[in-house]
PDB file of C-alpha atoms in Angstrom:
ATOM      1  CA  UNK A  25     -77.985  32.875  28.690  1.00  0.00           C
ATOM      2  CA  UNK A  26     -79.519  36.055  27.892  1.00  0.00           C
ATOM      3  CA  UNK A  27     -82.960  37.279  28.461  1.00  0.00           C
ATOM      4  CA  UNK A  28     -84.526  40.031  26.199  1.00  0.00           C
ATOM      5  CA  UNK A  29     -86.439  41.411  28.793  1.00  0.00           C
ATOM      6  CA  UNK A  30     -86.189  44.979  29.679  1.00  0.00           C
ATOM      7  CA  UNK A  31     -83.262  45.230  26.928  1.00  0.00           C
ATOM      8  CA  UNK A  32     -83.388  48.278  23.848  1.00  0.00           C
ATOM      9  CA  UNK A  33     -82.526  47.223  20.868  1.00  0.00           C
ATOM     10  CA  UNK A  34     -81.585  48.542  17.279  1.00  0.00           C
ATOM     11  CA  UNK A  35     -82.791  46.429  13.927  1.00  0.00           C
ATOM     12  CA  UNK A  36     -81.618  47.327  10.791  1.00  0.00           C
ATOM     13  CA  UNK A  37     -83.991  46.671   7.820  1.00  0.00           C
ATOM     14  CA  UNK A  38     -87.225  46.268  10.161  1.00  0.00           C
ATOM     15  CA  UNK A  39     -89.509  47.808   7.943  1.00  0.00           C
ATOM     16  CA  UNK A  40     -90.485  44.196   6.315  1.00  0.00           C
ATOM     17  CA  UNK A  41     -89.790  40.628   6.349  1.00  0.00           C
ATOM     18  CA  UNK A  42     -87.413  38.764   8.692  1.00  0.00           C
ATOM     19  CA  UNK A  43     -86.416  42.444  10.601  1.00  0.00           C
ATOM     20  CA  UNK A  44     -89.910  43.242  11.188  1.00  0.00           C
ATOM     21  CA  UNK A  45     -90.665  39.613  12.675  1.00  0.00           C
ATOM     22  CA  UNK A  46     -88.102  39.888  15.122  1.00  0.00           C
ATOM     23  CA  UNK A  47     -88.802  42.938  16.479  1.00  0.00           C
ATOM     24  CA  UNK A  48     -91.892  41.415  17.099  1.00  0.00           C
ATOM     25  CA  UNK A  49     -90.423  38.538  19.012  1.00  0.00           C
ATOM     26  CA  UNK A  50     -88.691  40.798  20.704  1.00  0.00           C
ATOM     27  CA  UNK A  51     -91.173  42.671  21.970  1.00  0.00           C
ATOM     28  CA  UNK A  52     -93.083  39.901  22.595  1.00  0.00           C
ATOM     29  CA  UNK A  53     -90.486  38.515  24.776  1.00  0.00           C
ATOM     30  CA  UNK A  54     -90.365  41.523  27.057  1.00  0.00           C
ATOM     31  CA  UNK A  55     -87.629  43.805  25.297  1.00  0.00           C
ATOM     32  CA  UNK A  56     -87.915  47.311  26.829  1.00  0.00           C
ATOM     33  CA  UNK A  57     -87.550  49.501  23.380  1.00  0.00           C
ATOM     34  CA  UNK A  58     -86.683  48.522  19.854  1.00  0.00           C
ATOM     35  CA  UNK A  59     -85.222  51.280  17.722  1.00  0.00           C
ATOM     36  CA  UNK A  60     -86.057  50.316  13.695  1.00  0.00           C
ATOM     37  CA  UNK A  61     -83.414  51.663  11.130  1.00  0.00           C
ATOM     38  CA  UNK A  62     -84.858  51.411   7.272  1.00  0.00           C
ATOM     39  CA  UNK A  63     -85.420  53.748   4.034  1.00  0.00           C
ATOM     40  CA  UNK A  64     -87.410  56.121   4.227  1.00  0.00           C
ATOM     41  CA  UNK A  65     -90.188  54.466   1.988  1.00  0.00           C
ATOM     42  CA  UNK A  66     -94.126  54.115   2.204  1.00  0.00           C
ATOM     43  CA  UNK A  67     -93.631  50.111   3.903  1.00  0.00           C
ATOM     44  CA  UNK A  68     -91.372  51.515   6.489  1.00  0.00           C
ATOM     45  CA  UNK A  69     -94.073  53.795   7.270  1.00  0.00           C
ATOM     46  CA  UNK A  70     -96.637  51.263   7.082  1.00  0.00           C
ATOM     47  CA  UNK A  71     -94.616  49.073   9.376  1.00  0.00           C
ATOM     48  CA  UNK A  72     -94.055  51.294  12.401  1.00  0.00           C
ATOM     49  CA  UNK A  73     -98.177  52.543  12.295  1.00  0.00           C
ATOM     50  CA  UNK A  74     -98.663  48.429  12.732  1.00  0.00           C
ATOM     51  CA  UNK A  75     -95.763  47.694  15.229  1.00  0.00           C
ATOM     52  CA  UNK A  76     -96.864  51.206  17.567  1.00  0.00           C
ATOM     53  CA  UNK A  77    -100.446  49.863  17.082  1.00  0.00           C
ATOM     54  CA  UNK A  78     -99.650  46.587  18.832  1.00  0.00           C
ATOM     55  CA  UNK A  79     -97.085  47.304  21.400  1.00  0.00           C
ATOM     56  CA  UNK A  80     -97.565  51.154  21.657  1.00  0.00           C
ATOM     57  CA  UNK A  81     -95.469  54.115  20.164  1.00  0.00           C
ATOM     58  CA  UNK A  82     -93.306  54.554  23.312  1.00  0.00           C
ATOM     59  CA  UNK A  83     -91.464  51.170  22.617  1.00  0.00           C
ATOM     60  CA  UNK A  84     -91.089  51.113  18.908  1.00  0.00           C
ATOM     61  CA  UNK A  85     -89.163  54.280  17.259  1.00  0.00           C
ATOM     62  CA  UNK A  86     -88.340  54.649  13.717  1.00  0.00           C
ATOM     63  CA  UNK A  87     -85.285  56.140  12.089  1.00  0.00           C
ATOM     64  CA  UNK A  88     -85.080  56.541   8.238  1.00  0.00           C
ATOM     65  CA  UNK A  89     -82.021  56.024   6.759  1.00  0.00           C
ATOM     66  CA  UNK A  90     -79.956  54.647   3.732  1.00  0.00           C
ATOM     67  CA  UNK A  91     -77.305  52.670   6.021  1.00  0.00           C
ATOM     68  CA  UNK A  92     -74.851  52.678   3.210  1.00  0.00           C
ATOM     69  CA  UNK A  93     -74.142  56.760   3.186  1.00  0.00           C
ATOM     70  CA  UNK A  94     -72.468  58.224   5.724  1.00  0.00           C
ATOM     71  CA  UNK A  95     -75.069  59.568   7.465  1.00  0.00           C
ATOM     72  CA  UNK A  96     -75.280  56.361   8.875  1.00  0.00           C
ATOM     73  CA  UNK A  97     -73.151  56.787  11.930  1.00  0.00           C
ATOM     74  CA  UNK A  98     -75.342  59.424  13.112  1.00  0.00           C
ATOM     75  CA  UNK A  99     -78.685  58.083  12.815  1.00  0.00           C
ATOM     76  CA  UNK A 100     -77.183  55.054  14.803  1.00  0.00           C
ATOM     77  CA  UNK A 101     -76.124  58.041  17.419  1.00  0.00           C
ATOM     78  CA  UNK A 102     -79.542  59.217  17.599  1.00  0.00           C
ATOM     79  CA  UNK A 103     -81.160  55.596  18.322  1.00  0.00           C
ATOM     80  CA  UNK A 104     -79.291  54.712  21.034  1.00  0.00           C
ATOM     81  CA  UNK A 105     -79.439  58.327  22.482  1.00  0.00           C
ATOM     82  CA  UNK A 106     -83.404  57.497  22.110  1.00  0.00           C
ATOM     83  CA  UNK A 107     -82.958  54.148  23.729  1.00  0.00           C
ATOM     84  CA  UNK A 108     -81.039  55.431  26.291  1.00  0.00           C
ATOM     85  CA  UNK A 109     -78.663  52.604  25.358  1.00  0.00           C
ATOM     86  CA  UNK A 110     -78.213  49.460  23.869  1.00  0.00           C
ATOM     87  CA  UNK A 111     -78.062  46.433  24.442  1.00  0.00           C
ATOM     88  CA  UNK A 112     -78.699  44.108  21.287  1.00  0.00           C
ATOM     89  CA  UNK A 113     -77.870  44.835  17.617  1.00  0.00           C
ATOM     90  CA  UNK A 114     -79.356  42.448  14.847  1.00  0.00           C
ATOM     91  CA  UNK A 115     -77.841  43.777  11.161  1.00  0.00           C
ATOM     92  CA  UNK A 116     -80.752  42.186   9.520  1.00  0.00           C
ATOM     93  CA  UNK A 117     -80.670  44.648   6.376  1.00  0.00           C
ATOM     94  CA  UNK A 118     -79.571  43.155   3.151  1.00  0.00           C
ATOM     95  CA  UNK A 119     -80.901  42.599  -0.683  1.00  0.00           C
ATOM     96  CA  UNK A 120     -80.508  40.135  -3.382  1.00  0.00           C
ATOM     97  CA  UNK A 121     -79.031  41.672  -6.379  1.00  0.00           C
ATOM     98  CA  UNK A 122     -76.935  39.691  -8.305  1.00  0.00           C
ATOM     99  CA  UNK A 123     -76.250  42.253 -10.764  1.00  0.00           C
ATOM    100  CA  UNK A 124     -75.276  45.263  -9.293  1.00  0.00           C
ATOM    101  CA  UNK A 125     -72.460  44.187  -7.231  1.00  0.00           C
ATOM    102  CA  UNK A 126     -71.557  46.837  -5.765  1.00  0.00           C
ATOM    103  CA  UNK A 127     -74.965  47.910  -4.151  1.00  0.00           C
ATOM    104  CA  UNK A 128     -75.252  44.309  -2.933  1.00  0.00           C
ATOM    105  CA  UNK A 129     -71.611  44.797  -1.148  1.00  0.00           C
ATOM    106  CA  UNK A 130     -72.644  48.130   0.175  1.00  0.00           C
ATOM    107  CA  UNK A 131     -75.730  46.650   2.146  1.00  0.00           C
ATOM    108  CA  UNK A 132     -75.060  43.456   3.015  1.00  0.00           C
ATOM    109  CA  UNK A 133     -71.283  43.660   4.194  1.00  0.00           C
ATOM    110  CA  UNK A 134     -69.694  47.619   4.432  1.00  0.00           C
ATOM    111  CA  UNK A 135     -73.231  48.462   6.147  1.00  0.00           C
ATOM    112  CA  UNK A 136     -72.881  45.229   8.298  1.00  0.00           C
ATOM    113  CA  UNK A 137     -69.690  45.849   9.280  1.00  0.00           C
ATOM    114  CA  UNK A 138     -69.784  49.465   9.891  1.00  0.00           C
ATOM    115  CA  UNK A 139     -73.191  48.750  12.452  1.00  0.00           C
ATOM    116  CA  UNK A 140     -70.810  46.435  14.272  1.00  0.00           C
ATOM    117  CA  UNK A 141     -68.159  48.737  14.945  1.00  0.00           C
ATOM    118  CA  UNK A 142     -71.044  51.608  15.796  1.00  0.00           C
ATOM    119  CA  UNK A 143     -72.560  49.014  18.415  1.00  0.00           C
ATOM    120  CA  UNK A 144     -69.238  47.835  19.835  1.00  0.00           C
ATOM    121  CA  UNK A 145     -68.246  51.907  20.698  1.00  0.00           C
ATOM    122  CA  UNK A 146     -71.509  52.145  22.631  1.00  0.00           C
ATOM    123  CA  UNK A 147     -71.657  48.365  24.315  1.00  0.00           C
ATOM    124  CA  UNK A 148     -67.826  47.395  24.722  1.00  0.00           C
ATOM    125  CA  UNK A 149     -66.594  47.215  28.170  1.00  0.00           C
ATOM    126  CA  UNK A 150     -63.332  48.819  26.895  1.00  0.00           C
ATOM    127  CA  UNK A 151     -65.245  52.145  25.982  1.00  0.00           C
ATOM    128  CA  UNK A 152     -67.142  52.047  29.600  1.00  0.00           C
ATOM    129  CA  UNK A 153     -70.031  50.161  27.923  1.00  0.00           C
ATOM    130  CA  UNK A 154     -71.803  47.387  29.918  1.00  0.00           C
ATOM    131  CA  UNK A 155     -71.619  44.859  27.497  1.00  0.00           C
ATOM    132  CA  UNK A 156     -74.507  43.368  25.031  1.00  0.00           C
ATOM    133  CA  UNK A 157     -75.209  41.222  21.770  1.00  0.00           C
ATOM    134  CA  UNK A 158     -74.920  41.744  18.121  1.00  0.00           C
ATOM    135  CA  UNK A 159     -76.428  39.349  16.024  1.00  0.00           C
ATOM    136  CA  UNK A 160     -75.408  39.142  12.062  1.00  0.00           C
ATOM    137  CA  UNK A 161     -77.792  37.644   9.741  1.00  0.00           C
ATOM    138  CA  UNK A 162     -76.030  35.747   6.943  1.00  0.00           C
ATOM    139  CA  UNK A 163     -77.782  32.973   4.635  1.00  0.00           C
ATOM    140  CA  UNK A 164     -76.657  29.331   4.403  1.00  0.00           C
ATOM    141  CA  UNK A 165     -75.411  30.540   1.495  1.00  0.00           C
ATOM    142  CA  UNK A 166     -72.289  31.875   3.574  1.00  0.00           C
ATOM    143  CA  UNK A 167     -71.998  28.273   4.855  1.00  0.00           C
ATOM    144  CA  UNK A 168     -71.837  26.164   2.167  1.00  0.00           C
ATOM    145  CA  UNK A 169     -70.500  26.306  -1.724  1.00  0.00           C
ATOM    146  CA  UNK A 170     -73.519  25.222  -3.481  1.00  0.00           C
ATOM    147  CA  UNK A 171     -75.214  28.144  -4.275  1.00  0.00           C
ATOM    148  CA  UNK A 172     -73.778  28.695  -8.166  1.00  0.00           C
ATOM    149  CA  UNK A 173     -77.178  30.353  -9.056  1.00  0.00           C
ATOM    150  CA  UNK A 174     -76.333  33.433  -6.313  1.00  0.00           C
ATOM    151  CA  UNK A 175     -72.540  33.580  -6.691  1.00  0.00           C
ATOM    152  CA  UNK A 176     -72.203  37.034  -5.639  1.00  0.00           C
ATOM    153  CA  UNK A 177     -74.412  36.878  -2.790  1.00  0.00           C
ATOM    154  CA  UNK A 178     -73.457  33.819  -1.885  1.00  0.00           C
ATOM    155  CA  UNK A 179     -69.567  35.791  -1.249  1.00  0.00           C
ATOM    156  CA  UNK A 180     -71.470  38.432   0.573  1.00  0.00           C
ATOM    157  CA  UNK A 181     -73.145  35.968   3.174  1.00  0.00           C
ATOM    158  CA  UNK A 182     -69.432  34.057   3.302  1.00  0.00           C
ATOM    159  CA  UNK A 183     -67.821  37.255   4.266  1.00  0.00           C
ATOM    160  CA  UNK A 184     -70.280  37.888   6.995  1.00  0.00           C
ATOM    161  CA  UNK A 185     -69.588  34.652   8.563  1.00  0.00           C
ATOM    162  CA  UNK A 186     -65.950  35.348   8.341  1.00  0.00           C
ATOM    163  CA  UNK A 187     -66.618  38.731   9.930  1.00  0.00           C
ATOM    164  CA  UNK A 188     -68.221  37.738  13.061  1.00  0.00           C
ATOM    165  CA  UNK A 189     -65.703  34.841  13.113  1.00  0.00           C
ATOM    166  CA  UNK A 190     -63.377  37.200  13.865  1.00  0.00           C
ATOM    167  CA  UNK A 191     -65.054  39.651  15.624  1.00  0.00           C
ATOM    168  CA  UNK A 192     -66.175  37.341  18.501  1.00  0.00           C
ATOM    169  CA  UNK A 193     -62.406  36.663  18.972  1.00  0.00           C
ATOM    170  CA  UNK A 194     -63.038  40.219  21.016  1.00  0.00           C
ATOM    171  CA  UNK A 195     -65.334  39.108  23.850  1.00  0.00           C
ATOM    172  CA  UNK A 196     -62.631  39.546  26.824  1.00  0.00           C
ATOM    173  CA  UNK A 197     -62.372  43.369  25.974  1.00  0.00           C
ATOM    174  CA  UNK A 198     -65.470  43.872  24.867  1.00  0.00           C
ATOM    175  CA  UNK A 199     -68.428  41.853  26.753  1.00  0.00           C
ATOM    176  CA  UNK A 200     -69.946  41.916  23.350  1.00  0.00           C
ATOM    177  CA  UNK A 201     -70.930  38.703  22.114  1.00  0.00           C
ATOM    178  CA  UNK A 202     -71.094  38.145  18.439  1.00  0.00           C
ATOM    179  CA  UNK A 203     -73.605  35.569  17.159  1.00  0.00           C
ATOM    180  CA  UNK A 204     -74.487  34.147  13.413  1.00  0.00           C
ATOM    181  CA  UNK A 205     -77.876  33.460  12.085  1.00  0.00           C
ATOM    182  CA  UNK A 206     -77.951  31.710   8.852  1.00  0.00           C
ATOM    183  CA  UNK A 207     -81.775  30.732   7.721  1.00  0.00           C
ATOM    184  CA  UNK A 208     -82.139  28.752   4.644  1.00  0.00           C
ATOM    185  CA  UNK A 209     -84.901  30.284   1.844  1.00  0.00           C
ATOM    186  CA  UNK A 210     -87.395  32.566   3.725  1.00  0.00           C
ATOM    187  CA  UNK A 211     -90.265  34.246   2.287  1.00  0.00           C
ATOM    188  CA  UNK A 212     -88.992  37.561   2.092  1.00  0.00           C
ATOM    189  CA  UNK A 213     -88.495  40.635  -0.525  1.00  0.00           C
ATOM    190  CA  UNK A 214     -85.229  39.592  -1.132  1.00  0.00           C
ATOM    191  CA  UNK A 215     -86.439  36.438  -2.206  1.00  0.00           C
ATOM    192  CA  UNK A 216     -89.285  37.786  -4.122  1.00  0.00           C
ATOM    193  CA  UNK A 217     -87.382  40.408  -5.844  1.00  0.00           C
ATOM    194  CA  UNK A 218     -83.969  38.381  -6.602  1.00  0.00           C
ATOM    195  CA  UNK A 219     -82.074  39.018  -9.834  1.00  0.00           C
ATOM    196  CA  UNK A 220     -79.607  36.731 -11.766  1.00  0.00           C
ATOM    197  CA  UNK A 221     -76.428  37.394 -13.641  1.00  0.00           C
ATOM    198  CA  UNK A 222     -77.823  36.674 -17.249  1.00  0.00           C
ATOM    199  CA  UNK A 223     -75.652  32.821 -17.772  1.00  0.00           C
ATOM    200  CA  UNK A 224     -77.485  31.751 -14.500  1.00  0.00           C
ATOM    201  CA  UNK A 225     -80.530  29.338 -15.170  1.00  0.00           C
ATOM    202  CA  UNK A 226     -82.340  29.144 -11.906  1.00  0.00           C
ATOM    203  CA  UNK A 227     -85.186  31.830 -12.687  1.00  0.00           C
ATOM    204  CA  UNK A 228     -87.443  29.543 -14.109  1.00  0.00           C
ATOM    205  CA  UNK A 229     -87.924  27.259 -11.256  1.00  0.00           C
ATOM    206  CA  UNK A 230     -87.637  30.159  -8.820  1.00  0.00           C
ATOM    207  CA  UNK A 231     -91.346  30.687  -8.127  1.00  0.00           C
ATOM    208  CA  UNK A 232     -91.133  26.619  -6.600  1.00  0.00           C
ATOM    209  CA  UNK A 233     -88.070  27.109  -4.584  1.00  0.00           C
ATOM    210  CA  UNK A 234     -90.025  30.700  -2.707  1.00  0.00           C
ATOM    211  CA  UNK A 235     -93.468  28.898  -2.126  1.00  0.00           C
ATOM    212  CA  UNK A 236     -91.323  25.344  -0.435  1.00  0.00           C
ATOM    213  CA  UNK A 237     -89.296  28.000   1.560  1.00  0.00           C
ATOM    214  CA  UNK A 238     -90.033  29.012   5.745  1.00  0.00           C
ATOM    215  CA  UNK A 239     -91.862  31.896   6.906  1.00  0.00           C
ATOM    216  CA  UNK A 240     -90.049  35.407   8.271  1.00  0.00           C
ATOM    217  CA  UNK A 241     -91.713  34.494  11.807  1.00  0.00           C
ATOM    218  CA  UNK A 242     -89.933  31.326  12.293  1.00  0.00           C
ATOM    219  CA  UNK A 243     -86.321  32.759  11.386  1.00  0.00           C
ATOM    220  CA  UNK A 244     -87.177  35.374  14.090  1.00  0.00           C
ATOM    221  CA  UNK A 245     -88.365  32.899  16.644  1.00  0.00           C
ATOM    222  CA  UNK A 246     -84.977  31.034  16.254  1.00  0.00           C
ATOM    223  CA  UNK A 247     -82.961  35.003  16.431  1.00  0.00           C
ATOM    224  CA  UNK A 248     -84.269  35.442  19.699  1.00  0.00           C
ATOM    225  CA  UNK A 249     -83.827  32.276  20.758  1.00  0.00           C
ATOM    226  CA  UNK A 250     -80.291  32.469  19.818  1.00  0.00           C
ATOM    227  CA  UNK A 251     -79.894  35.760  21.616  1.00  0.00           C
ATOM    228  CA  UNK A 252     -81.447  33.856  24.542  1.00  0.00           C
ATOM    229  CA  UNK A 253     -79.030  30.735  24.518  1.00  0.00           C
ATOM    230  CA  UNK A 254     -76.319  31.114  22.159  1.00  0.00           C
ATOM    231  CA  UNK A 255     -72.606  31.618  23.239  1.00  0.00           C
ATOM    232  CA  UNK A 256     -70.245  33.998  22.075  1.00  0.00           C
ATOM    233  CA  UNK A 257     -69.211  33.273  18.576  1.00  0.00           C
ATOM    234  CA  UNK A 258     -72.252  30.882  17.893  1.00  0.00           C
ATOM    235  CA  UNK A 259     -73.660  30.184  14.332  1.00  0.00           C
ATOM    236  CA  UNK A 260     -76.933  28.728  13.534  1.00  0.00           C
ATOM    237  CA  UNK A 261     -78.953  27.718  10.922  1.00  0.00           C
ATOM    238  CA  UNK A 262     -82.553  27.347  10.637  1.00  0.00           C
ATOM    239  CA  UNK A 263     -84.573  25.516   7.666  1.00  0.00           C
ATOM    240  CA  UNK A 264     -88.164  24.331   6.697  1.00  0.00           C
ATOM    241  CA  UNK A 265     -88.878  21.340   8.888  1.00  0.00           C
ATOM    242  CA  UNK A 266     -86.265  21.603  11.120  1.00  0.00           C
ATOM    243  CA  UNK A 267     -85.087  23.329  14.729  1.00  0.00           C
ATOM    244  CA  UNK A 268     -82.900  25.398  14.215  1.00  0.00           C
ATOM    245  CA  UNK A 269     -78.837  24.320  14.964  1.00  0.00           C
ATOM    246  CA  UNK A 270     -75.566  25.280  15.162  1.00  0.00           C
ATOM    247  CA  UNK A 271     -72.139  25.051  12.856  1.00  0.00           C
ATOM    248  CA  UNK A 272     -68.793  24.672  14.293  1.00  0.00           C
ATOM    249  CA  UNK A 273     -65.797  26.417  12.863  1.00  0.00           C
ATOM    250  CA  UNK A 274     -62.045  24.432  13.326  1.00  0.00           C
ATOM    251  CA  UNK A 275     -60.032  27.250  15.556  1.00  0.00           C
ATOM    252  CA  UNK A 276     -56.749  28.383  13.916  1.00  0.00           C
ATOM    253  CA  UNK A 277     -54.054  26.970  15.740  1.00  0.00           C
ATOM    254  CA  UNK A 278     -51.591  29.409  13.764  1.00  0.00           C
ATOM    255  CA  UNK A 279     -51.906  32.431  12.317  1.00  0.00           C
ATOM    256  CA  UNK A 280     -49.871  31.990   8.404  1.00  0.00           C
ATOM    257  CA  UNK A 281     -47.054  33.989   7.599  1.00  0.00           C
TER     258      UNK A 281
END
């Protein structure tokens, strides 16, 4: 449906992990320029010297910021004004902190959702964009209720599905399409570095669950592909042994009173 080729794209929380593989896929895949929004920390850094090194500097730019402070909005400005556009947005950024809820909120939805809305004003047909793609990276965790030992990430990954649930619901004004990604246990910081509320058991056999789950590469493989083929309003999951697929959502048929 959509090939990366020639496209600019911004990636939020591409210094490491899953964000840094797929701006490798994209690259790989022909994308024209992929701007990289992170903290301004030593593995950012380290990131961008290895992405420039492999694709050269002229297609890989970095921008330092904390997405969840205000200055946010105008560091997005200045990427796309580097771009000269946009075309794709993938809110990859998000952490794993169970206990400091409001941190966890900040990142993984208000950032989220605040990225959207930047990317819609510069892509939307209805503000004399051209169109283009945002993918949302949630967690399978926002697709199913049995995650008791991450409750409060778990409700952060739900409201991101609900969020581009309702977003995509846009497409006729916008020519944006909206598109899910929810990857089961990845080898990632977040993973690495997750915290429990103190009543929550599951530390101890955490160190198994990380070393059975699927590498950053593969999630990013199955991003792009999902930019490539999936239709507006798509979800997909993608987990250790498997390609990835997609989740249907019932439509409303009525809106409650």
């Amino acid at each position: 449906m959509e090939n990366v080729q020639n496209k600019t794209a911004i990636v939020t929380g591409g210094g490491s992990g899953i964000g840094y593989c797929i701006i490798e896929e994209l690259l790989r895949n022909g994308a024209k320029r992929v701007a990289v929004i992170d903290l301004p920390i030593p593995r950012t850094h380290e990131a961008l010297n290895k992405l420039q090194a492999e694709f050269g500097k002229q297609r890989v730019i970095l921008f330092e910021c904390d997405i969840t402070k205000p200055e946010y909005e105008e560091t997005f400005k200045k990427a796309v004004n580097a771009l000269g556009g946009l075309d794709i947005l993938v809110n990859n950024a998000g952490i794993g902190d169970e206990t400091n809820v409001e941190r966890m909120f900040a990142v993984n939805n208000v950032a989220l959702i605040r990225g959207s809305l930047y990317g819609l004003n510069y892509m939307s047909k209805h503000k004399g964009g051209k169109g283009g793609t945002i993918v949302n990276i949630a967690s399978v965790a926002g697709l199913h209720y049995h995650f008791s030992f991450i409750p409060v990430y778990a409700a952060t990954k739900h409201a991101v599905v609900g969020f581009s649930q309702a977003l995509k619901d846009y497409y006729d004004k916008t020519e944006v399409r909206v598109l899910t990604m929810c990857p089961d246990l990845t080898k990632t910081s977040i993973v690495e570095t997750m915290t429990f509320l103190e009543f929550v058991d599951m530390p101890n056999a955490w160190q198994d669950v990380f070393m059975d789950s699927q590498s950053p590469t593969k999630v990013a493989c199955a991003i792009v592909e999902l930019i490539q083929k999936g239709k507006n309003g798509a979800i997909w999951s993608v987990k250790v042994g498997e390609r990835p697929h997609t989740h249907e959502f019932q439509p409303v048929t009525s809106v409650p009173v």
